Coordinates of C-alpha atoms in Angstrom, one line a residue:
X3 CA -0.1 -0.3 -0.2
X4 CA 1.3 3.2 -1.2
X5 CA 3.7 2.3 -3.7
X6 CA 1.7 0.6 -6.5
X7 CA -2.5 -0.7 -6.4
X8 CA -3.6 -3.6 -3.8
X9 CA -6.2 -5.7 -2.7
X10 CA -6.9 -7.9 -0.2
X11 CA -8.5 -10.9 -0.9
X12 CA -10.2 -14.2 1.6
X13 CA -10.6 -18.0 0.6
X14 CA -10.6 -21.1 2.2
X15 CA -9.3 -24.6 2.0
X16 CA -10.7 -27.8 3.1
X17 CA -9.2 -31.2 2.7
X18 CA -10.1 -35.3 3.9
X19 CA -7.1 -37.2 4.2
X20 CA -8.3 -41.0 4.2
X21 CA -5.7 -44.2 5.4
X22 CA -7.1 -47.4 3.5
X23 CA -4.2 -49.8 5.3
X24 CA -0.8 -49.5 5.7
X25 CA 0.5 -49.5 2.2
X26 CA -2.4 -46.9 0.8
X27 CA -4.0 -43.5 1.5
X28 CA -6.3 -41.5 -0.6
X29 CA -6.6 -38.0 -0.1
X30 CA -9.4 -34.6 -1.2
X31 CA -8.5 -31.0 -1.1
X32 CA -11.2 -28.4 -2.3
X33 CA -9.9 -24.4 -2.7
X34 CA -12.1 -21.9 -2.7
X35 CA -11.8 -18.9 -5.0
X36 CA -10.5 -15.7 -4.0
X37 CA -11.6 -11.9 -5.9
X38 CA -9.3 -9.5 -5.2
X39 CA -9.6 -5.9 -6.8
X40 CA -7.3 -3.3 -6.7
X41 CA -6.9 0.3 -5.9
X42 CA -4.6 3.3 -5.1
X43 CA -2.9 2.8 -7.8
X44 CA -2.0 5.5 -10.9
X45 CA -1.8 4.5 -14.5
X46 CA -0.2 7.3 -17.4
X47 CA -1.8 7.2 -20.3
X48 CA 0.1 9.1 -23.2
X49 CA -2.7 10.7 -24.7
X50 CA -2.4 12.6 -28.0
X51 CA -1.9 16.6 -27.8
X52 CA -1.5 16.5 -23.9
X53 CA 1.4 14.0 -23.6
X54 CA 1.8 11.9 -20.7
X55 CA -1.4 12.6 -18.0
X56 CA -1.2 10.4 -15.0
X57 CA -4.6 9.2 -13.4
X58 CA -5.6 7.5 -9.9
X59 CA -7.0 3.8 -10.9
X60 CA -8.2 0.8 -9.5
X61 CA -8.4 -3.1 -11.1
X62 CA -11.5 -4.9 -11.2
X63 CA -11.9 -8.7 -12.2
X64 CA -9.0 -10.2 -11.0
X65 CA -10.1 -13.5 -9.0
X66 CA -7.9 -16.7 -8.1
X67 CA -10.1 -19.3 -8.9
X68 CA -11.0 -22.1 -7.5
X69 CA -9.4 -25.8 -7.3
X70 CA -10.2 -29.7 -6.5
X71 CA -7.9 -32.0 -6.1
X72 CA -7.8 -36.1 -5.6
X73 CA -5.0 -38.0 -4.9
X74 CA -3.6 -41.6 -3.6
X75 CA -0.2 -42.4 -1.9
X76 CA 1.5 -45.8 -1.7
X77 CA 4.4 -47.6 0.2
X78 CA 5.0 -50.3 -1.4
X79 CA 8.2 -50.1 0.8
X80 CA 9.1 -49.6 3.8
X81 CA 11.5 -46.5 3.0
X82 CA 9.9 -45.8 -0.7
X83 CA 6.1 -43.6 -1.3
X84 CA 5.0 -43.4 -4.9
X85 CA 1.8 -40.7 -5.0
X86 CA -0.2 -39.5 -7.8
X87 CA -2.7 -36.1 -7.9
X88 CA -4.7 -35.0 -10.2
X89 CA -6.0 -31.4 -9.5
X90 CA -8.8 -29.1 -11.5
X91 CA -8.0 -25.3 -11.1
X92 CA -11.5 -23.4 -12.5
X93 CA -9.7 -20.4 -14.6
X94 CA -13.1 -20.5 -17.2
X95 CA -14.4 -19.6 -13.9
X96 CA -11.8 -16.6 -12.6
X97 CA -9.8 -14.9 -15.0
X98 CA -11.9 -13.7 -18.1
X99 CA -12.3 -9.7 -18.2
X100 CA -9.8 -7.1 -16.3
X101 CA -11.0 -3.6 -16.6
X102 CA -8.4 -1.0 -15.4
X103 CA -10.4 2.0 -14.0
X104 CA -8.6 5.0 -14.6
X105 CA -9.8 8.0 -12.7
X106 CA -8.7 11.5 -11.6
X107 CA -6.3 12.9 -14.6
X108 CA -3.6 14.5 -13.4
X109 CA -4.6 17.6 -16.3
X110 CA -8.0 18.9 -16.3
X111 CA -7.5 19.0 -20.3
X112 CA -8.4 15.4 -20.0
X113 CA -11.0 13.1 -20.1
X114 CA -12.5 12.4 -16.5
X115 CA -12.2 8.8 -16.7
X116 CA -11.1 5.7 -18.8
X117 CA -11.9 2.1 -18.6
X118 CA -9.6 -0.5 -20.3
X119 CA -10.6 -4.1 -20.6
X120 CA -7.9 -6.8 -21.3
X121 CA -9.9 -9.8 -22.3
X122 CA -8.6 -12.8 -21.0
X123 CA -11.0 -16.1 -22.0
X124 CA -8.7 -18.8 -19.9
X125 CA -9.7 -22.3 -19.9
X126 CA -9.7 -24.2 -16.9
X127 CA -6.5 -26.6 -16.4
X128 CA -6.3 -30.1 -15.6
X129 CA -2.7 -31.3 -13.7
X130 CA -1.2 -34.5 -13.7
X131 CA 1.1 -35.3 -11.2
X132 CA 3.6 -38.2 -10.0
X133 CA 5.8 -38.1 -7.1
X134 CA 8.2 -40.0 -5.3
X135 CA 10.0 -40.0 -2.5
X136 CA 13.2 -42.4 -0.7
X137 CA 14.6 -42.7 2.0
X138 CA 18.6 -44.7 1.3
X139 CA 19.5 -43.2 5.0
X140 CA 17.2 -42.3 8.3
X141 CA 18.9 -38.8 8.1
X142 CA 18.8 -39.0 3.9
X143 CA 15.5 -38.3 1.8
X144 CA 15.9 -38.1 -1.9
X145 CA 12.7 -37.0 -3.7
X146 CA 11.7 -36.7 -7.5
X147 CA 8.3 -35.7 -9.3
X148 CA 7.4 -34.6 -12.7
X149 CA 3.3 -33.4 -13.4
X150 CA 1.9 -31.9 -16.9
X151 CA -1.7 -29.2 -17.1
X152 CA -2.6 -27.9 -20.4
X153 CA -1.3 -24.3 -20.9
X154 CA -5.0 -22.8 -19.9
X155 CA -4.1 -19.5 -22.4
X156 CA -6.0 -19.3 -26.1
X157 CA -3.9 -18.2 -28.1
X158 CA -6.7 -15.4 -28.6
X159 CA -5.5 -13.6 -25.6
X160 CA -2.1 -14.5 -25.8
X161 CA 0.2 -12.3 -24.3
X162 CA 3.5 -11.8 -21.9
X163 CA 1.4 -9.4 -19.2
X164 CA -0.1 -13.2 -17.9
X165 CA 2.5 -15.7 -19.9
X166 CA 1.2 -18.9 -17.4
X167 CA 1.9 -21.6 -20.8
X168 CA 4.2 -24.1 -19.3
X169 CA 2.9 -26.8 -19.5
X170 CA 5.9 -29.3 -17.7
X171 CA 7.9 -29.7 -14.9
X172 CA 10.6 -32.0 -13.8
X173 CA 11.4 -31.5 -10.1
X174 CA 15.2 -33.3 -8.0
X175 CA 14.8 -32.4 -4.3
X176 CA 16.7 -34.1 -1.0
X177 CA 17.1 -33.3 2.3
X178 CA 19.6 -34.6 4.5
X179 CA 18.5 -34.4 8.6
X180 CA 21.9 -32.9 10.5
X181 CA 19.6 -33.1 14.1
X182 CA 17.0 -34.1 15.2
X183 CA 14.7 -30.4 14.0
X184 CA 17.5 -29.3 11.7
X185 CA 17.5 -30.2 8.4
X186 CA 19.2 -29.3 4.6
X187 CA 17.9 -29.4 1.8
X188 CA 18.2 -28.6 -2.1
X189 CA 15.3 -29.0 -4.9
X190 CA 15.4 -28.4 -8.6
X191 CA 12.6 -27.4 -11.0
X192 CA 13.3 -27.6 -14.3
X193 CA 10.5 -26.2 -17.1
X194 CA 10.9 -27.6 -20.9
X195 CA 10.0 -24.2 -23.1
X196 CA 6.7 -23.9 -24.5
X197 CA 6.3 -21.9 -27.4
X198 CA 2.4 -20.4 -28.4
X199 CA 1.8 -17.8 -31.7
X200 CA -1.1 -15.8 -31.1
X201 CA -4.0 -15.5 -33.5
X202 CA -5.1 -12.0 -32.2
X203 CA -6.1 -10.0 -35.6
X204 CA -5.0 -7.2 -35.2
X205 CA -2.5 -8.5 -32.3
X206 CA -0.9 -5.8 -30.1
X207 CA 2.6 -7.3 -30.2
X208 CA 2.8 -7.2 -34.2
X209 CA 1.6 -10.0 -36.9
X210 CA 2.7 -13.1 -36.0
X211 CA 3.9 -12.3 -32.4
X212 CA 4.8 -15.5 -30.6
X213 CA 6.1 -16.2 -26.9
X214 CA 7.8 -18.7 -25.6
X215 CA 8.7 -19.5 -21.6
X216 CA 10.5 -22.3 -19.8
X217 CA 13.3 -21.8 -17.3
X218 CA 14.5 -24.0 -14.6
X219 CA 14.9 -22.6 -10.2
X220 CA 16.9 -24.1 -7.1
X221 CA 15.9 -24.1 -4.1
X222 CA 18.8 -24.4 -0.8
X223 CA 17.0 -24.4 2.3
X224 CA 17.5 -25.2 5.9
X225 CA 14.4 -25.8 8.3
X226 CA 14.8 -26.4 12.0
X227 CA 11.6 -27.9 14.0
X228 CA 10.1 -26.6 17.3

């Protein structure tokens, strides 16, 4: 607050975990949608003749999607856990048209208000994931995983402002327990590059605009348990 548009949203998360036997555990989760309109921001428009004009700005129509997931965890051996998850993300009900409303210009010759609609119209997404955890020793835990979720962004509204088009993630990690309360962790995530072409006509970024997103993330952690 005070430096950019901001807002507060509220939501709920519930879950259920059922142990079938010593080998199989089943779980389910649900996250409610979270709406958070943003206010107290500012935006500058370069207007004909007038040049740069600053407006107060608010953003309407942003919502974090509701999610529902189910999973199963299998322990085929004492030190080995294999888990499978399916998660539904309701982007279609959350991110359709976001509107920037600009008011109170600092130049009285400028229009009193400007409204800028940003069309997203994202698709729902299903994410399929598998994870493996193995403990070769009491102090060492190894983990690996993979997930796939179809790109939720349609070609008609593709924009670098929200480049959520990555479809695959590979992960690996390890944790080493120094003491009962302290352990060291290292994790790695790799997202293969995914490329999409815009079909907007005309496109804001020029004819035949393409977008590609991918990368990797490395985390090093020290964990302390009280």
